[in-house]
Amino acid sequence: MRAFVVTGPGEAEVQQVAEPVAGPGEVVVAVERAGVCGTDAEFYSGHMVYLHTGQAAYPVRIGHEWCGTVTAAGPGVDRAWLGRRVTGDTMLGCGKCRRCRGGRQHLCADRYEIGIRHGWPGALAERLPVPVKALVPLPEAMDPALGALVEPGANALRAVRAAALSPGDRILVAGPGTIGLLTALIAAARGAEVHVLGETTGFAHEIGIERAWTASDLPDLRWDAVVDASTGSGIPARAVQLVEPGGRVVFIGLAARASLLDTRELVLKDVTAVGVLSGSGALAGTVDLYASGAVDPRPLVAATVGLDDAAAVLSGNRPPEWGAAPKVHIDPAAPSAQAECSI
């Protein structure tokens, strides 16, 4: 089958690789759509931290935001999965350790991460092996763009849950990338007054987020919760400064270098700080949000292209007609250079 392989910093190609085989407790999924995210770009650039800690090594088959149809089931797998449309968790725990047994498989020290950690192949390919325990069913009629947005949406849903908002609470989301904008849309659907902080505000306004600000015009308001979905190393400290005493700060963004903050501010303001890693535990809830129509994230997708165009996307090569939407999707069945508007 065809798969996109990153062979070194700035080097990648579509290769013919061996077909995946469903082992015990596993299925094979024919990939319908896969998203490209910042982690994938870090693998392509060589900056991804796992490459420097031994948790990943070239060649890497990237892609962890996906949807598709189950085409094969291994020993011990219910045959009812065959033909079902699915997405799935990125984090694959060992299933035996204390963290896994306690429902925290995404923190398992020995976990695989699809398309990221310890060599588990990713979804920028025609087919993908997945443990059946990681699968989440999708409605048959769900748009593939929605299916491939479940994983990032689940990250955002966990961030909103961590913010512990009540209807009418005011939330500031720093970082208007995919996760930040999904956080804003989900918080708005839950009745919060949503504000977004970024270097630019145009696209947030385009998708209906009226209260979007830059650092120069951010109003002096009470922020019941602040979510840092940015990559700025100075934003975590700023978030703690901005949040209301007794409020909550949620950290889901990762900066390229260490982010420093004064813990005395956390203590003296009685602030709750929460870190969020992955969408584990929120995938099914995200499917329900999308299926109900309460949140429609499809405007975040700029374009859908084929595997042969993935390297250009990872290099930051975006045609002007794609606009400012942050997400690009890959259709493994699409021919080369046949980008199409997804909206």
Short mmCIF file of C-alpha atoms in Angstrom, two decimals:
data_model
loop_
_atom_site.label_atom_id
_atom_site.label_comp_id
_atom_site.label_asym_id
_atom_site.label_seq_id
_atom_site.Cartn_x
_atom_site.Cartn_y
_atom_site.Cartn_z
CA MET A 1 0.00 0.00 0.00
CA ARG A 2 0.98 3.67 -0.25
CA ALA A 3 2.07 5.53 2.89
CA PHE A 4 3.68 8.89 3.59
CA VAL A 5 7.03 8.43 5.32
CA VAL A 6 9.20 11.10 6.96
CA THR A 7 12.77 9.87 6.48
CA GLY A 8 14.67 12.76 8.08
CA PRO A 9 14.43 16.48 8.85
CA GLY A 10 12.81 18.09 5.83
CA GLU A 11 12.79 14.79 3.93
CA ALA A 12 9.72 12.71 3.15
CA GLU A 13 8.17 10.67 0.38
CA VAL A 14 5.25 8.42 -0.44
CA GLN A 15 6.48 4.83 -0.34
CA GLN A 16 5.10 1.40 -1.09
CA VAL A 17 5.03 -0.37 2.30
CA ALA A 18 3.78 -3.70 3.56
CA GLU A 19 0.04 -4.05 4.13
CA PRO A 20 -0.88 -4.02 7.83
CA VAL A 21 -2.09 -7.29 9.28
CA ALA A 22 -4.64 -7.34 12.11
CA GLY A 23 -3.05 -9.11 15.05
CA PRO A 24 -4.90 -10.39 18.14
CA GLY A 25 -7.24 -7.70 19.43
CA GLU A 26 -6.56 -5.48 16.40
CA VAL A 27 -8.35 -4.30 13.27
CA VAL A 28 -7.22 -2.76 10.00
CA VAL A 29 -8.90 0.49 8.99
CA ALA A 30 -9.09 1.84 5.44
CA VAL A 31 -8.29 5.51 6.04
CA GLU A 32 -10.90 7.87 4.64
CA ARG A 33 -9.45 11.14 5.89
CA ALA A 34 -6.51 12.21 8.07
CA GLY A 35 -5.56 15.56 9.55
CA VAL A 36 -2.13 17.18 9.56
CA CYS A 37 -1.24 18.87 12.85
CA GLY A 38 1.61 20.69 14.55
CA THR A 39 3.10 17.45 15.88
CA ASP A 40 3.38 16.14 12.32
CA ALA A 41 5.12 19.35 11.27
CA GLU A 42 7.57 18.95 14.15
CA PHE A 43 8.49 15.46 12.95
CA TYR A 44 9.04 16.85 9.46
CA SER A 45 11.21 19.72 10.73
CA GLY A 46 13.11 17.51 13.18
CA HIS A 47 12.08 19.53 16.22
CA MET A 48 9.75 16.94 17.75
CA VAL A 49 11.02 16.25 21.28
CA TYR A 50 10.50 12.47 21.02
CA LEU A 51 13.16 12.37 18.31
CA HIS A 52 15.66 13.66 20.86
CA THR A 53 14.59 11.47 23.80
CA GLY A 54 14.57 8.11 22.03
CA GLN A 55 10.79 7.77 22.00
CA ALA A 56 10.69 8.11 18.22
CA ALA A 57 13.15 7.70 15.36
CA TYR A 58 13.24 8.16 11.61
CA PRO A 59 11.71 6.85 9.44
CA VAL A 60 8.34 7.91 10.89
CA ARG A 61 4.88 7.29 9.44
CA ILE A 62 2.90 10.19 10.82
CA GLY A 63 -0.83 10.93 11.24
CA HIS A 64 -3.02 10.54 14.31
CA GLU A 65 -6.23 12.45 13.43
CA TRP A 66 -8.22 10.09 11.26
CA CYS A 67 -11.41 8.30 10.34
CA GLY A 68 -12.11 5.30 8.15
CA THR A 69 -13.81 1.93 7.76
CA VAL A 70 -12.80 -1.36 9.40
CA THR A 71 -11.78 -3.81 6.68
CA ALA A 72 -10.16 -6.64 8.67
CA ALA A 73 -10.42 -8.02 12.20
CA GLY A 74 -7.79 -10.05 14.01
CA PRO A 75 -8.21 -12.97 16.41
CA GLY A 76 -10.47 -12.19 19.36
CA VAL A 77 -12.19 -9.21 17.68
CA ASP A 78 -15.97 -9.15 17.32
CA ARG A 79 -16.74 -9.50 13.60
CA ALA A 80 -19.46 -6.87 14.00
CA TRP A 81 -16.72 -4.25 13.67
CA LEU A 82 -16.21 -5.17 10.02
CA GLY A 83 -17.57 -2.47 7.73
CA ARG A 84 -18.09 0.05 10.54
CA ARG A 85 -16.95 3.65 10.21
CA VAL A 86 -14.67 4.57 13.08
CA THR A 87 -12.12 6.92 14.53
CA GLY A 88 -9.90 6.15 17.49
CA ASP A 89 -7.64 7.10 20.35
CA THR A 90 -4.03 8.03 19.62
CA MET A 91 -2.79 6.76 23.00
CA LEU A 92 -2.36 2.98 23.22
CA GLY A 93 -1.51 1.90 26.76
CA CYS A 94 -0.12 -1.49 27.79
CA GLY A 95 -3.41 -2.35 29.51
CA LYS A 96 -1.64 -3.90 32.50
CA CYS A 97 -0.07 -1.12 34.55
CA ARG A 98 -1.76 0.82 37.36
CA ARG A 99 -2.39 3.82 35.12
CA CYS A 100 -4.05 1.74 32.43
CA ARG A 101 -6.15 -0.18 34.94
CA GLY A 102 -7.27 3.17 36.39
CA GLY A 103 -8.46 4.45 33.01
CA ARG A 104 -5.40 6.61 32.37
CA GLN A 105 -3.87 4.66 29.49
CA HIS A 106 -2.85 7.93 27.85
CA LEU A 107 -0.26 8.31 30.63
CA CYS A 108 1.09 4.75 30.42
CA ALA A 109 4.88 4.84 30.52
CA ASP A 110 5.03 2.09 27.90
CA ARG A 111 2.31 3.45 25.64
CA TYR A 112 2.45 3.59 21.87
CA GLU A 113 1.05 6.66 20.16
CA ILE A 114 -0.35 6.21 16.67
CA GLY A 115 1.91 7.98 14.21
CA ILE A 116 4.02 9.45 17.02
CA ARG A 117 5.62 7.21 19.64
CA HIS A 118 7.60 3.97 19.53
CA GLY A 119 7.03 3.34 15.84
CA TRP A 120 3.29 2.66 15.67
CA PRO A 121 2.44 3.53 12.03
CA GLY A 122 0.24 6.55 11.40
CA ALA A 123 -2.79 7.40 9.34
CA LEU A 124 -1.15 9.17 6.40
CA ALA A 125 -1.52 5.91 4.56
CA GLU A 126 -4.14 3.89 2.76
CA ARG A 127 -4.65 1.57 5.73
CA LEU A 128 -3.94 1.68 9.46
CA PRO A 129 -3.67 -1.02 12.18
CA VAL A 130 -5.53 -0.13 15.39
CA PRO A 131 -6.27 -2.03 18.63
CA VAL A 132 -10.00 -2.60 18.84
CA LYS A 133 -10.03 -1.14 22.37
CA ALA A 134 -9.03 2.23 20.88
CA LEU A 135 -11.89 2.41 18.38
CA VAL A 136 -14.78 4.87 18.61
CA PRO A 137 -17.77 4.29 16.28
CA LEU A 138 -18.93 7.07 13.98
CA PRO A 139 -22.44 7.60 12.62
CA GLU A 140 -22.64 6.24 9.09
CA ALA A 141 -23.72 9.61 7.71
CA MET A 142 -20.99 11.65 9.43
CA ASP A 143 -18.93 13.78 7.06
CA PRO A 144 -15.34 12.43 6.85
CA ALA A 145 -14.04 15.91 7.66
CA LEU A 146 -15.92 15.71 10.95
CA GLY A 147 -14.61 12.21 11.60
CA ALA A 148 -11.00 13.34 11.20
CA LEU A 149 -11.65 16.31 13.49
CA VAL A 150 -12.81 14.15 16.41
CA GLU A 151 -9.31 13.66 17.85
CA PRO A 152 -8.39 17.37 18.02
CA GLY A 153 -11.94 18.12 19.13
CA ALA A 154 -11.55 15.67 22.00
CA ASN A 155 -8.46 17.54 23.16
CA ALA A 156 -10.49 20.72 23.14
CA LEU A 157 -13.43 19.10 24.93
CA ARG A 158 -11.09 17.95 27.70
CA ALA A 159 -9.77 21.52 27.99
CA VAL A 160 -13.31 22.88 28.32
CA ARG A 161 -14.17 20.26 30.92
CA ALA A 162 -11.02 21.18 32.85
CA ALA A 163 -12.10 24.83 32.83
CA ALA A 164 -15.22 23.77 34.81
CA LEU A 165 -17.39 26.46 33.23
CA SER A 166 -20.92 27.35 34.23
CA PRO A 167 -23.32 29.00 31.74
CA GLY A 168 -22.46 32.68 31.52
CA ASP A 169 -18.87 32.27 32.72
CA ARG A 170 -16.27 34.19 30.76
CA ILE A 171 -13.39 32.25 29.22
CA LEU A 172 -10.30 33.51 27.43
CA VAL A 173 -8.67 31.11 24.95
CA ALA A 174 -5.10 32.05 24.03
CA GLY A 175 -3.96 30.67 20.69
CA PRO A 176 -6.40 30.62 17.73
CA GLY A 177 -5.05 27.47 16.11
CA THR A 178 -7.11 24.34 15.61
CA ILE A 179 -7.24 23.32 19.28
CA GLY A 180 -7.84 26.86 20.51
CA LEU A 181 -10.66 27.51 18.05
CA LEU A 182 -12.26 24.13 18.80
CA THR A 183 -12.06 24.99 22.52
CA ALA A 184 -13.78 28.30 21.82
CA LEU A 185 -16.55 26.67 19.77
CA ILE A 186 -17.20 23.97 22.37
CA ALA A 187 -17.20 26.47 25.26
CA ALA A 188 -19.66 28.67 23.37
CA ALA A 189 -21.92 25.66 22.79
CA ARG A 190 -21.92 25.16 26.56
CA GLY A 191 -23.17 28.68 27.19
CA ALA A 192 -19.92 30.44 28.08
CA GLU A 193 -18.99 33.95 27.00
CA VAL A 194 -15.99 33.17 24.81
CA HIS A 195 -13.04 35.42 24.00
CA VAL A 196 -10.01 34.49 21.89
CA LEU A 197 -6.53 36.01 22.12
CA GLY A 198 -4.09 35.75 19.22
CA GLU A 199 -1.65 37.56 17.00
CA THR A 200 -4.40 37.92 14.40
CA THR A 201 -8.18 37.85 14.78
CA GLY A 202 -9.58 37.72 11.24
CA PHE A 203 -10.29 34.01 10.95
CA ALA A 204 -11.84 33.81 14.43
CA HIS A 205 -14.27 36.51 13.32
CA GLU A 206 -14.94 34.59 10.09
CA ILE A 207 -16.20 31.55 12.00
CA GLY A 208 -18.45 33.59 14.27
CA ILE A 209 -16.23 34.28 17.28
CA GLU A 210 -17.06 37.94 17.78
CA ARG A 211 -14.81 38.59 20.78
CA ALA A 212 -11.35 38.06 19.33
CA TRP A 213 -8.45 40.21 20.46
CA THR A 214 -4.75 40.83 20.10
CA ALA A 215 -2.46 41.64 23.03
CA SER A 216 -2.76 45.34 22.22
CA ASP A 217 -6.55 45.55 22.51
CA LEU A 218 -7.42 42.82 25.04
CA PRO A 219 -10.07 44.33 27.33
CA ASP A 220 -9.63 44.47 31.10
CA LEU A 221 -12.30 41.95 32.09
CA ARG A 222 -12.87 39.24 34.68
CA TRP A 223 -11.69 35.91 33.24
CA ASP A 224 -13.27 32.98 35.07
CA ALA A 225 -11.01 30.61 33.15
CA VAL A 226 -8.07 30.95 30.78
CA VAL A 227 -7.04 28.20 28.37
CA ASP A 228 -3.52 28.36 26.95
CA ALA A 229 -3.69 26.64 23.58
CA SER A 230 -0.76 28.63 22.22
CA THR A 231 2.88 27.87 21.51
CA GLY A 232 4.13 31.03 23.19
CA SER A 233 6.52 30.45 26.08
CA GLY A 234 5.33 33.62 27.82
CA ILE A 235 1.62 32.83 27.69
CA PRO A 236 1.40 30.46 30.70
CA ALA A 237 2.61 33.17 33.08
CA ARG A 238 0.29 35.69 31.43
CA ALA A 239 -2.64 33.30 31.81
CA VAL A 240 -2.07 33.06 35.56
CA GLN A 241 -1.87 36.84 35.79
CA LEU A 242 -5.13 37.30 33.88
CA VAL A 243 -7.34 34.67 35.50
CA GLU A 244 -9.76 35.69 38.25
CA PRO A 245 -8.76 34.69 41.79
CA GLY A 246 -10.25 31.28 42.45
CA GLY A 247 -10.43 30.63 38.70
CA ARG A 248 -8.90 27.92 36.55
CA VAL A 249 -6.04 27.92 34.06
CA VAL A 250 -5.83 25.07 31.56
CA PHE A 251 -2.59 24.33 29.73
CA ILE A 252 -2.91 22.39 26.47
CA GLY A 253 -0.44 24.23 24.22
CA LEU A 254 3.25 23.39 24.09
CA ALA A 255 5.98 25.97 23.54
CA ALA A 256 9.29 25.25 21.82
CA ARG A 257 11.18 26.26 24.96
CA ALA A 258 10.47 26.16 28.69
CA SER A 259 7.57 28.25 29.96
CA LEU A 260 8.15 29.89 33.32
CA LEU A 261 5.57 31.15 35.77
CA ASP A 262 5.58 32.35 39.37
CA THR A 263 3.86 29.73 41.51
CA ARG A 264 3.33 32.35 44.20
CA GLU A 265 0.65 33.82 41.96
CA LEU A 266 -1.10 30.46 41.80
CA VAL A 267 -1.07 30.18 45.57
CA LEU A 268 -1.99 33.75 46.45
CA LYS A 269 -4.83 33.79 43.92
CA ASP A 270 -5.99 30.25 44.85
CA VAL A 271 -5.89 29.30 41.17
CA THR A 272 -6.42 25.77 39.89
CA ALA A 273 -3.99 24.85 37.11
CA VAL A 274 -4.67 21.83 34.91
CA GLY A 275 -2.58 20.22 32.17
CA VAL A 276 -4.29 18.32 29.34
CA LEU A 277 -2.53 15.61 27.31
CA SER A 278 -4.52 14.07 24.44
CA GLY A 279 -8.22 13.61 23.77
CA SER A 280 -8.40 10.27 25.58
CA GLY A 281 -11.70 9.89 27.37
CA ALA A 282 -13.46 12.59 25.33
CA LEU A 283 -13.66 11.09 21.84
CA ALA A 284 -17.18 9.68 22.16
CA GLY A 285 -18.40 12.95 23.67
CA THR A 286 -16.92 14.84 20.73
CA VAL A 287 -18.65 12.55 18.24
CA ASP A 288 -21.94 13.30 20.01
CA LEU A 289 -21.27 17.07 19.86
CA TYR A 290 -20.62 16.95 16.13
CA ALA A 291 -23.49 14.58 15.38
CA SER A 292 -25.94 16.80 17.25
CA GLY A 293 -24.91 19.88 15.29
CA ALA A 294 -24.05 21.74 18.49
CA VAL A 295 -20.52 22.23 17.15
CA ASP A 296 -19.55 22.26 13.46
CA PRO A 297 -15.77 22.51 13.09
CA ARG A 298 -15.61 21.98 9.32
CA PRO A 299 -14.84 25.65 8.55
CA LEU A 300 -11.45 25.04 10.24
CA VAL A 301 -10.38 22.83 7.31
CA ALA A 302 -8.70 24.86 4.58
CA ALA A 303 -8.37 22.08 2.01
CA THR A 304 -8.19 18.34 1.38
CA VAL A 305 -5.24 17.02 -0.64
CA GLY A 306 -3.60 13.70 -1.51
CA LEU A 307 -0.67 11.88 0.06
CA ASP A 308 1.68 13.23 -2.60
CA ASP A 309 0.92 16.78 -1.44
CA ALA A 310 1.61 16.13 2.26
CA ALA A 311 5.27 17.22 2.13
CA ALA A 312 4.31 20.59 0.65
CA VAL A 313 1.72 21.06 3.39
CA LEU A 314 4.26 20.21 6.10
CA SER A 315 6.68 22.68 4.54
CA GLY A 316 4.10 25.43 5.00
CA ASN A 317 3.35 25.69 1.29
CA ARG A 318 -0.26 26.90 1.25
CA PRO A 319 -1.90 28.38 -1.85
CA PRO A 320 -3.47 31.79 -1.08
CA GLU A 321 -6.91 30.53 -2.11
CA TRP A 322 -6.95 28.23 0.93
CA GLY A 323 -7.42 31.23 3.18
CA ALA A 324 -6.60 31.35 6.87
CA ALA A 325 -8.28 28.15 8.12
CA PRO A 326 -5.66 26.26 10.18
CA LYS A 327 -6.28 22.61 9.30
CA VAL A 328 -5.39 20.61 6.19
CA HIS A 329 -6.75 17.13 5.59
CA ILE A 330 -5.27 14.25 3.60
CA ASP A 331 -7.40 11.88 1.53
CA PRO A 332 -5.18 8.85 0.79
CA ALA A 333 -7.30 8.05 -2.27
CA ALA A 334 -6.99 11.54 -3.77
CA PRO A 335 -4.68 12.02 -6.78
CA SER A 336 -1.61 14.24 -6.53
CA ALA A 337 -2.04 18.02 -6.65
CA GLN A 338 -5.81 17.77 -6.67
CA ALA A 339 -6.56 20.01 -3.71
CA GLU A 340 -10.20 20.72 -3.23
CA CYS A 341 -11.97 23.13 -0.95
CA SER A 342 -13.58 21.15 1.86
CA ILE A 343 -16.28 23.73 2.56
#
